[in-house]
């Protein structure tokens, strides 16, 4: 007669594995579609915010709204918030349509404090090294913020949008739904699961870096490394909350340095 431990092991073995939410074609289509949606949401955000906040919008063409809006700090800040709402809603709808558990699929769960402290240490080393390299190469990675800072109605609005809101929806997309969709294609065995995490990290990190069109080659290379740190945080913690917090910390430090330079 089998003992209790053996019976439990057999029961666990017989439990069906959760099927992937997306097929390989579906995951590929999702990656392409979400990147397109990312840019479209930004355009919609700028257009809506521009129409609401720019003066004399009745006499402006659509091109004028995009041109003046994308260089106005208040409009851009508001557009980031609008984009966040649109992309959060889209991600929720996609997972729910596929009958997935939104919290489980996007890994919205608590994480170990020990893991969090360790990942913060890794991020701190990266920020110190990145700052030293930026100084040695005489780079100004946040120069694109100048027109936004000079035209925003409230600096705190710009800080809120770029430090808090942007990291939330960027992590939701890249270390959330897209990372999960790619990684689950390799979930058949523990070894392939590790390969899936690596492939998902590579794919999402490079896409994440490339979409930052406002930066040059040096900055994009730095963003790739940063993205890998966020992916590693997702893997080590099993939670999307940790990379979100690390992203917020990184943006917060960068914004604090920028404000100190211009004040």
PDB file of C-alpha atoms in Angstrom:
ATOM      1  CA  UNK A   1       0.000   0.000   0.000  1.00  0.00           C
ATOM      2  CA  UNK A   2       1.547   3.371  -0.993  1.00  0.00           C
ATOM      3  CA  UNK A   3       2.324   5.806   1.798  1.00  0.00           C
ATOM      4  CA  UNK A   4       0.836   9.288   2.054  1.00  0.00           C
ATOM      5  CA  UNK A   5       3.870  11.024   0.491  1.00  0.00           C
ATOM      6  CA  UNK A   6       3.778   8.735  -2.526  1.00  0.00           C
ATOM      7  CA  UNK A   7       0.064   9.329  -2.970  1.00  0.00           C
ATOM      8  CA  UNK A   8       0.572  13.082  -2.838  1.00  0.00           C
ATOM      9  CA  UNK A   9       3.367  12.868  -5.394  1.00  0.00           C
ATOM     10  CA  UNK A  10       1.197  10.829  -7.704  1.00  0.00           C
ATOM     11  CA  UNK A  11      -1.627  13.316  -7.339  1.00  0.00           C
ATOM     12  CA  UNK A  12       0.728  16.181  -8.172  1.00  0.00           C
ATOM     13  CA  UNK A  13       2.061  14.311 -11.187  1.00  0.00           C
ATOM     14  CA  UNK A  14      -1.440  13.673 -12.490  1.00  0.00           C
ATOM     15  CA  UNK A  15      -2.481  17.308 -12.203  1.00  0.00           C
ATOM     16  CA  UNK A  16      -2.776  18.795 -15.680  1.00  0.00           C
ATOM     17  CA  UNK A  17      -0.211  21.437 -16.588  1.00  0.00           C
ATOM     18  CA  UNK A  18      -1.710  24.843 -17.197  1.00  0.00           C
ATOM     19  CA  UNK A  19      -1.829  25.272 -20.967  1.00  0.00           C
ATOM     20  CA  UNK A  20      -0.093  28.237 -22.553  1.00  0.00           C
ATOM     21  CA  UNK A  21      -2.387  31.200 -22.950  1.00  0.00           C
ATOM     22  CA  UNK A  22      -0.984  31.917 -26.419  1.00  0.00           C
ATOM     23  CA  UNK A  23       0.164  29.680 -29.254  1.00  0.00           C
ATOM     24  CA  UNK A  24       3.572  30.422 -30.804  1.00  0.00           C
ATOM     25  CA  UNK A  25       1.880  32.320 -33.608  1.00  0.00           C
ATOM     26  CA  UNK A  26      -0.300  34.058 -31.040  1.00  0.00           C
ATOM     27  CA  UNK A  27       2.723  35.063 -28.958  1.00  0.00           C
ATOM     28  CA  UNK A  28       4.509  36.405 -32.035  1.00  0.00           C
ATOM     29  CA  UNK A  29       1.397  38.353 -33.058  1.00  0.00           C
ATOM     30  CA  UNK A  30       1.029  39.656 -29.504  1.00  0.00           C
ATOM     31  CA  UNK A  31       4.601  40.985 -29.458  1.00  0.00           C
ATOM     32  CA  UNK A  32       4.109  42.813 -32.768  1.00  0.00           C
ATOM     33  CA  UNK A  33       0.630  44.019 -31.823  1.00  0.00           C
ATOM     34  CA  UNK A  34       1.622  45.330 -28.391  1.00  0.00           C
ATOM     35  CA  UNK A  35       4.607  47.236 -29.789  1.00  0.00           C
ATOM     36  CA  UNK A  36       2.284  48.860 -32.331  1.00  0.00           C
ATOM     37  CA  UNK A  37      -0.279  49.511 -29.587  1.00  0.00           C
ATOM     38  CA  UNK A  38       2.484  51.070 -27.468  1.00  0.00           C
ATOM     39  CA  UNK A  39       3.203  53.702 -30.112  1.00  0.00           C
ATOM     40  CA  UNK A  40      -0.459  54.220 -31.027  1.00  0.00           C
ATOM     41  CA  UNK A  41      -1.364  54.787 -27.366  1.00  0.00           C
ATOM     42  CA  UNK A  42       1.301  57.489 -27.193  1.00  0.00           C
ATOM     43  CA  UNK A  43      -0.058  59.179 -30.314  1.00  0.00           C
ATOM     44  CA  UNK A  44      -3.603  59.018 -28.950  1.00  0.00           C
ATOM     45  CA  UNK A  45      -2.371  60.378 -25.624  1.00  0.00           C
ATOM     46  CA  UNK A  46      -0.587  63.325 -27.242  1.00  0.00           C
ATOM     47  CA  UNK A  47      -3.585  64.089 -29.466  1.00  0.00           C
ATOM     48  CA  UNK A  48      -6.149  63.986 -26.643  1.00  0.00           C
ATOM     49  CA  UNK A  49      -3.936  65.924 -24.220  1.00  0.00           C
ATOM     50  CA  UNK A  50      -2.995  68.396 -26.959  1.00  0.00           C
ATOM     51  CA  UNK A  51      -6.616  69.090 -27.860  1.00  0.00           C
ATOM     52  CA  UNK A  52      -7.469  69.630 -24.203  1.00  0.00           C
ATOM     53  CA  UNK A  53      -4.425  71.586 -23.038  1.00  0.00           C
ATOM     54  CA  UNK A  54      -2.873  73.480 -25.957  1.00  0.00           C
ATOM     55  CA  UNK A  55      -4.121  77.015 -26.617  1.00  0.00           C
ATOM     56  CA  UNK A  56      -6.021  77.779 -29.829  1.00  0.00           C
ATOM     57  CA  UNK A  57      -6.433  74.111 -30.771  1.00  0.00           C
ATOM     58  CA  UNK A  58      -9.483  74.905 -32.910  1.00  0.00           C
ATOM     59  CA  UNK A  59      -7.242  76.504 -35.514  1.00  0.00           C
ATOM     60  CA  UNK A  60      -4.639  73.730 -35.369  1.00  0.00           C
ATOM     61  CA  UNK A  61      -4.322  70.854 -37.804  1.00  0.00           C
ATOM     62  CA  UNK A  62      -3.701  67.318 -36.533  1.00  0.00           C
ATOM     63  CA  UNK A  63      -0.037  67.771 -37.475  1.00  0.00           C
ATOM     64  CA  UNK A  64       0.147  70.970 -35.432  1.00  0.00           C
ATOM     65  CA  UNK A  65      -1.299  69.210 -32.388  1.00  0.00           C
ATOM     66  CA  UNK A  66       1.316  66.452 -32.600  1.00  0.00           C
ATOM     67  CA  UNK A  67       4.185  68.875 -33.290  1.00  0.00           C
ATOM     68  CA  UNK A  68       3.448  71.362 -30.520  1.00  0.00           C
ATOM     69  CA  UNK A  69       2.053  68.741 -28.136  1.00  0.00           C
ATOM     70  CA  UNK A  70       5.122  66.487 -28.291  1.00  0.00           C
ATOM     71  CA  UNK A  71       7.295  69.431 -27.212  1.00  0.00           C
ATOM     72  CA  UNK A  72       5.027  70.661 -24.431  1.00  0.00           C
ATOM     73  CA  UNK A  73       5.810  69.264 -20.988  1.00  0.00           C
ATOM     74  CA  UNK A  74       2.241  69.451 -19.721  1.00  0.00           C
ATOM     75  CA  UNK A  75       0.832  67.714 -22.802  1.00  0.00           C
ATOM     76  CA  UNK A  76       3.494  64.990 -22.751  1.00  0.00           C
ATOM     77  CA  UNK A  77       2.956  64.365 -19.024  1.00  0.00           C
ATOM     78  CA  UNK A  78      -0.788  64.049 -19.528  1.00  0.00           C
ATOM     79  CA  UNK A  79      -0.265  61.843 -22.590  1.00  0.00           C
ATOM     80  CA  UNK A  80       1.873  59.429 -20.542  1.00  0.00           C
ATOM     81  CA  UNK A  81      -0.978  59.056 -18.057  1.00  0.00           C
ATOM     82  CA  UNK A  82      -3.487  58.508 -20.887  1.00  0.00           C
ATOM     83  CA  UNK A  83      -1.191  55.921 -22.511  1.00  0.00           C
ATOM     84  CA  UNK A  84      -0.877  54.109 -19.192  1.00  0.00           C
ATOM     85  CA  UNK A  85      -4.653  53.846 -18.841  1.00  0.00           C
ATOM     86  CA  UNK A  86      -5.087  52.624 -22.423  1.00  0.00           C
ATOM     87  CA  UNK A  87      -2.324  49.997 -22.220  1.00  0.00           C
ATOM     88  CA  UNK A  88      -3.443  48.723 -18.813  1.00  0.00           C
ATOM     89  CA  UNK A  89      -6.991  48.320 -20.136  1.00  0.00           C
ATOM     90  CA  UNK A  90      -5.732  46.592 -23.297  1.00  0.00           C
ATOM     91  CA  UNK A  91      -3.533  44.165 -21.347  1.00  0.00           C
ATOM     92  CA  UNK A  92      -6.411  43.319 -19.013  1.00  0.00           C
ATOM     93  CA  UNK A  93      -8.802  42.699 -21.908  1.00  0.00           C
ATOM     94  CA  UNK A  94      -6.333  40.482 -23.793  1.00  0.00           C
ATOM     95  CA  UNK A  95      -5.677  38.231 -20.794  1.00  0.00           C
ATOM     96  CA  UNK A  96      -9.368  38.060 -19.853  1.00  0.00           C
ATOM     97  CA  UNK A  97     -10.438  37.244 -23.429  1.00  0.00           C
ATOM     98  CA  UNK A  98      -7.976  34.333 -23.312  1.00  0.00           C
ATOM     99  CA  UNK A  99      -9.607  33.273 -20.003  1.00  0.00           C
ATOM    100  CA  UNK A 100      -6.399  33.849 -18.065  1.00  0.00           C
ATOM    101  CA  UNK A 101      -5.958  34.885 -14.448  1.00  0.00           C
ATOM    102  CA  UNK A 102      -4.736  38.494 -14.700  1.00  0.00           C
ATOM    103  CA  UNK A 103      -2.808  38.454 -11.407  1.00  0.00           C
ATOM    104  CA  UNK A 104      -1.148  35.116 -12.095  1.00  0.00           C
ATOM    105  CA  UNK A 105      -0.314  35.788 -15.736  1.00  0.00           C
ATOM    106  CA  UNK A 106       1.142  39.219 -15.103  1.00  0.00           C
ATOM    107  CA  UNK A 107       2.795  38.038 -11.856  1.00  0.00           C
ATOM    108  CA  UNK A 108       1.178  40.745  -9.741  1.00  0.00           C
ATOM    109  CA  UNK A 109       2.089  39.306  -6.357  1.00  0.00           C
ATOM    110  CA  UNK A 110       4.286  40.012  -3.300  1.00  0.00           C
ATOM    111  CA  UNK A 111       8.007  39.257  -3.405  1.00  0.00           C
ATOM    112  CA  UNK A 112      10.659  38.234  -0.896  1.00  0.00           C
ATOM    113  CA  UNK A 113      12.288  41.134   0.965  1.00  0.00           C
ATOM    114  CA  UNK A 114      15.656  39.373   0.741  1.00  0.00           C
ATOM    115  CA  UNK A 115      15.348  39.086  -3.035  1.00  0.00           C
ATOM    116  CA  UNK A 116      14.233  42.723  -3.213  1.00  0.00           C
ATOM    117  CA  UNK A 117      17.267  43.931  -1.259  1.00  0.00           C
ATOM    118  CA  UNK A 118      19.593  41.832  -3.406  1.00  0.00           C
ATOM    119  CA  UNK A 119      18.132  43.191  -6.637  1.00  0.00           C
ATOM    120  CA  UNK A 120      18.324  46.742  -5.321  1.00  0.00           C
ATOM    121  CA  UNK A 121      22.023  46.121  -4.698  1.00  0.00           C
ATOM    122  CA  UNK A 122      22.477  44.999  -8.313  1.00  0.00           C
ATOM    123  CA  UNK A 123      20.595  48.068  -9.542  1.00  0.00           C
ATOM    124  CA  UNK A 124      22.731  50.326  -7.338  1.00  0.00           C
ATOM    125  CA  UNK A 125      25.935  48.890  -8.811  1.00  0.00           C
ATOM    126  CA  UNK A 126      24.516  49.433 -12.308  1.00  0.00           C
ATOM    127  CA  UNK A 127      23.529  53.045 -11.570  1.00  0.00           C
ATOM    128  CA  UNK A 128      26.947  53.884 -10.133  1.00  0.00           C
ATOM    129  CA  UNK A 129      28.757  52.275 -13.074  1.00  0.00           C
ATOM    130  CA  UNK A 130      26.415  53.890 -15.597  1.00  0.00           C
ATOM    131  CA  UNK A 131      26.850  57.304 -14.003  1.00  0.00           C
ATOM    132  CA  UNK A 132      30.641  56.960 -14.033  1.00  0.00           C
ATOM    133  CA  UNK A 133      30.644  55.898 -17.696  1.00  0.00           C
ATOM    134  CA  UNK A 134      28.260  58.703 -18.638  1.00  0.00           C
ATOM    135  CA  UNK A 135      30.575  61.219 -16.979  1.00  0.00           C
ATOM    136  CA  UNK A 136      33.699  59.796 -18.646  1.00  0.00           C
ATOM    137  CA  UNK A 137      32.062  59.832 -22.096  1.00  0.00           C
ATOM    138  CA  UNK A 138      30.550  63.284 -21.478  1.00  0.00           C
ATOM    139  CA  UNK A 139      27.039  62.126 -22.334  1.00  0.00           C
ATOM    140  CA  UNK A 140      23.742  63.877 -21.530  1.00  0.00           C
ATOM    141  CA  UNK A 141      21.103  61.115 -21.681  1.00  0.00           C
ATOM    142  CA  UNK A 142      18.246  63.326 -20.418  1.00  0.00           C
ATOM    143  CA  UNK A 143      18.785  66.215 -22.821  1.00  0.00           C
ATOM    144  CA  UNK A 144      15.394  65.440 -24.423  1.00  0.00           C
ATOM    145  CA  UNK A 145      13.747  66.452 -21.127  1.00  0.00           C
ATOM    146  CA  UNK A 146      14.907  70.103 -21.497  1.00  0.00           C
ATOM    147  CA  UNK A 147      11.972  71.366 -23.632  1.00  0.00           C
ATOM    148  CA  UNK A 148       9.516  69.399 -21.482  1.00  0.00           C
ATOM    149  CA  UNK A 149      10.942  70.798 -18.245  1.00  0.00           C
ATOM    150  CA  UNK A 150      10.893  74.347 -19.600  1.00  0.00           C
ATOM    151  CA  UNK A 151       7.273  74.158 -20.801  1.00  0.00           C
ATOM    152  CA  UNK A 152       5.534  72.035 -18.149  1.00  0.00           C
ATOM    153  CA  UNK A 153       2.956  73.785 -15.967  1.00  0.00           C
ATOM    154  CA  UNK A 154       4.143  71.887 -12.882  1.00  0.00           C
ATOM    155  CA  UNK A 155       7.462  70.090 -12.482  1.00  0.00           C
ATOM    156  CA  UNK A 156       5.740  67.626 -10.152  1.00  0.00           C
ATOM    157  CA  UNK A 157       3.391  66.598 -12.967  1.00  0.00           C
ATOM    158  CA  UNK A 158       6.398  65.772 -15.154  1.00  0.00           C
ATOM    159  CA  UNK A 159       8.077  63.914 -12.283  1.00  0.00           C
ATOM    160  CA  UNK A 160       4.911  61.906 -11.573  1.00  0.00           C
ATOM    161  CA  UNK A 161       4.477  60.946 -15.226  1.00  0.00           C
ATOM    162  CA  UNK A 162       8.085  59.995 -15.957  1.00  0.00           C
ATOM    163  CA  UNK A 163       9.082  58.512 -12.601  1.00  0.00           C
ATOM    164  CA  UNK A 164       5.891  56.716 -11.511  1.00  0.00           C
ATOM    165  CA  UNK A 165       3.462  56.254 -14.404  1.00  0.00           C
ATOM    166  CA  UNK A 166       5.858  55.395 -17.262  1.00  0.00           C
ATOM    167  CA  UNK A 167       7.645  52.588 -15.359  1.00  0.00           C
ATOM    168  CA  UNK A 168       4.322  51.016 -14.376  1.00  0.00           C
ATOM    169  CA  UNK A 169       2.960  50.602 -17.885  1.00  0.00           C
ATOM    170  CA  UNK A 170       6.346  49.816 -19.444  1.00  0.00           C
ATOM    171  CA  UNK A 171       6.873  46.974 -16.966  1.00  0.00           C
ATOM    172  CA  UNK A 172       3.284  45.825 -17.423  1.00  0.00           C
ATOM    173  CA  UNK A 173       3.906  45.457 -21.157  1.00  0.00           C
ATOM    174  CA  UNK A 174       7.518  44.245 -21.379  1.00  0.00           C
ATOM    175  CA  UNK A 175       8.160  42.286 -18.178  1.00  0.00           C
ATOM    176  CA  UNK A 176       4.473  41.486 -17.825  1.00  0.00           C
ATOM    177  CA  UNK A 177       2.300  40.294 -20.680  1.00  0.00           C
ATOM    178  CA  UNK A 178       4.994  40.023 -23.386  1.00  0.00           C
ATOM    179  CA  UNK A 179       7.529  38.299 -21.120  1.00  0.00           C
ATOM    180  CA  UNK A 180       4.917  35.770 -19.992  1.00  0.00           C
ATOM    181  CA  UNK A 181       3.686  35.113 -23.537  1.00  0.00           C
ATOM    182  CA  UNK A 182       7.195  34.349 -24.814  1.00  0.00           C
ATOM    183  CA  UNK A 183       8.364  32.404 -21.743  1.00  0.00           C
ATOM    184  CA  UNK A 184       5.342  30.096 -21.650  1.00  0.00           C
ATOM    185  CA  UNK A 185       6.227  28.750 -25.101  1.00  0.00           C
ATOM    186  CA  UNK A 186       9.069  26.812 -23.436  1.00  0.00           C
ATOM    187  CA  UNK A 187       7.282  25.570 -20.286  1.00  0.00           C
ATOM    188  CA  UNK A 188       7.252  21.827 -21.068  1.00  0.00           C
ATOM    189  CA  UNK A 189      10.158  20.901 -18.749  1.00  0.00           C
ATOM    190  CA  UNK A 190      12.190  22.661 -16.021  1.00  0.00           C
ATOM    191  CA  UNK A 191      15.158  22.990 -18.413  1.00  0.00           C
ATOM    192  CA  UNK A 192      13.059  24.418 -21.248  1.00  0.00           C
ATOM    193  CA  UNK A 193      11.404  26.696 -18.696  1.00  0.00           C
ATOM    194  CA  UNK A 194      14.802  28.231 -17.955  1.00  0.00           C
ATOM    195  CA  UNK A 195      15.440  28.585 -21.671  1.00  0.00           C
ATOM    196  CA  UNK A 196      12.059  30.261 -22.026  1.00  0.00           C
ATOM    197  CA  UNK A 197      12.923  32.797 -19.323  1.00  0.00           C
ATOM    198  CA  UNK A 198      16.180  33.578 -21.120  1.00  0.00           C
ATOM    199  CA  UNK A 199      14.536  33.907 -24.549  1.00  0.00           C
ATOM    200  CA  UNK A 200      11.763  36.084 -23.093  1.00  0.00           C
ATOM    201  CA  UNK A 201      14.363  38.292 -21.405  1.00  0.00           C
ATOM    202  CA  UNK A 202      16.407  38.725 -24.587  1.00  0.00           C
ATOM    203  CA  UNK A 203      13.390  39.449 -26.815  1.00  0.00           C
ATOM    204  CA  UNK A 204      11.661  41.891 -24.476  1.00  0.00           C
ATOM    205  CA  UNK A 205      14.884  43.665 -23.448  1.00  0.00           C
ATOM    206  CA  UNK A 206      15.952  44.459 -26.988  1.00  0.00           C
ATOM    207  CA  UNK A 207      12.472  45.591 -27.994  1.00  0.00           C
ATOM    208  CA  UNK A 208      12.274  47.705 -24.836  1.00  0.00           C
ATOM    209  CA  UNK A 209      15.572  49.384 -25.713  1.00  0.00           C
ATOM    210  CA  UNK A 210      14.724  49.996 -29.356  1.00  0.00           C
ATOM    211  CA  UNK A 211      11.395  51.724 -28.614  1.00  0.00           C
ATOM    212  CA  UNK A 212      13.256  54.475 -26.751  1.00  0.00           C
ATOM    213  CA  UNK A 213      13.713  56.455 -29.943  1.00  0.00           C
ATOM    214  CA  UNK A 214      14.686  59.631 -28.086  1.00  0.00           C
ATOM    215  CA  UNK A 215      18.066  58.144 -27.134  1.00  0.00           C
ATOM    216  CA  UNK A 216      21.316  57.493 -28.986  1.00  0.00           C
ATOM    217  CA  UNK A 217      23.276  54.249 -29.371  1.00  0.00           C
ATOM    218  CA  UNK A 218      25.120  54.606 -26.059  1.00  0.00           C
ATOM    219  CA  UNK A 219      21.913  55.191 -24.115  1.00  0.00           C
ATOM    220  CA  UNK A 220      20.090  52.337 -25.874  1.00  0.00           C
ATOM    221  CA  UNK A 221      22.949  49.961 -24.994  1.00  0.00           C
ATOM    222  CA  UNK A 222      22.633  51.038 -21.373  1.00  0.00           C
ATOM    223  CA  UNK A 223      18.871  50.468 -21.490  1.00  0.00           C
ATOM    224  CA  UNK A 224      19.423  46.889 -22.729  1.00  0.00           C
ATOM    225  CA  UNK A 225      21.527  46.156 -19.633  1.00  0.00           C
ATOM    226  CA  UNK A 226      18.938  47.820 -17.402  1.00  0.00           C
ATOM    227  CA  UNK A 227      16.160  45.788 -19.036  1.00  0.00           C
ATOM    228  CA  UNK A 228      18.060  42.571 -18.315  1.00  0.00           C
ATOM    229  CA  UNK A 229      18.252  43.597 -14.654  1.00  0.00           C
ATOM    230  CA  UNK A 230      14.477  44.085 -14.592  1.00  0.00           C
ATOM    231  CA  UNK A 231      13.986  40.681 -16.259  1.00  0.00           C
ATOM    232  CA  UNK A 232      16.295  39.050 -13.716  1.00  0.00           C
ATOM    233  CA  UNK A 233      14.255  40.670 -10.938  1.00  0.00           C
ATOM    234  CA  UNK A 234      11.090  39.212 -12.481  1.00  0.00           C
ATOM    235  CA  UNK A 235      12.678  35.741 -12.634  1.00  0.00           C
ATOM    236  CA  UNK A 236      14.232  35.793  -9.140  1.00  0.00           C
ATOM    237  CA  UNK A 237      11.160  37.190  -7.392  1.00  0.00           C
ATOM    238  CA  UNK A 238       8.434  35.620  -9.532  1.00  0.00           C
ATOM    239  CA  UNK A 239       6.741  38.991  -9.304  1.00  0.00           C
ATOM    240  CA  UNK A 240       6.236  41.936 -11.638  1.00  0.00           C
ATOM    241  CA  UNK A 241       6.009  44.298  -8.667  1.00  0.00           C
ATOM    242  CA  UNK A 242       9.763  44.177  -7.985  1.00  0.00           C
ATOM    243  CA  UNK A 243      10.897  45.247 -11.495  1.00  0.00           C
ATOM    244  CA  UNK A 244       8.261  47.985 -11.351  1.00  0.00           C
ATOM    245  CA  UNK A 245       9.755  49.306  -8.110  1.00  0.00           C
ATOM    246  CA  UNK A 246      13.307  49.040  -9.447  1.00  0.00           C
ATOM    247  CA  UNK A 247      12.270  50.894 -12.607  1.00  0.00           C
ATOM    248  CA  UNK A 248      10.674  53.648 -10.512  1.00  0.00           C
ATOM    249  CA  UNK A 249      13.829  53.946  -8.389  1.00  0.00           C
ATOM    250  CA  UNK A 250      16.041  54.142 -11.484  1.00  0.00           C
ATOM    251  CA  UNK A 251      13.879  56.832 -13.118  1.00  0.00           C
ATOM    252  CA  UNK A 252      13.597  58.691  -9.836  1.00  0.00           C
ATOM    253  CA  UNK A 253      17.360  58.872  -9.366  1.00  0.00           C
ATOM    254  CA  UNK A 254      17.845  59.975 -12.996  1.00  0.00           C
ATOM    255  CA  UNK A 255      15.201  62.687 -12.639  1.00  0.00           C
ATOM    256  CA  UNK A 256      16.665  63.852  -9.318  1.00  0.00           C
ATOM    257  CA  UNK A 257      20.094  64.216 -10.951  1.00  0.00           C
ATOM    258  CA  UNK A 258      18.580  66.119 -13.870  1.00  0.00           C
ATOM    259  CA  UNK A 259      16.678  68.528 -11.612  1.00  0.00           C
ATOM    260  CA  UNK A 260      19.827  69.180  -9.588  1.00  0.00           C
ATOM    261  CA  UNK A 261      21.702  70.074 -12.781  1.00  0.00           C
ATOM    262  CA  UNK A 262      19.085  72.515 -14.099  1.00  0.00           C
ATOM    263  CA  UNK A 263      18.210  74.168 -10.798  1.00  0.00           C
TER     264      UNK A 263
END
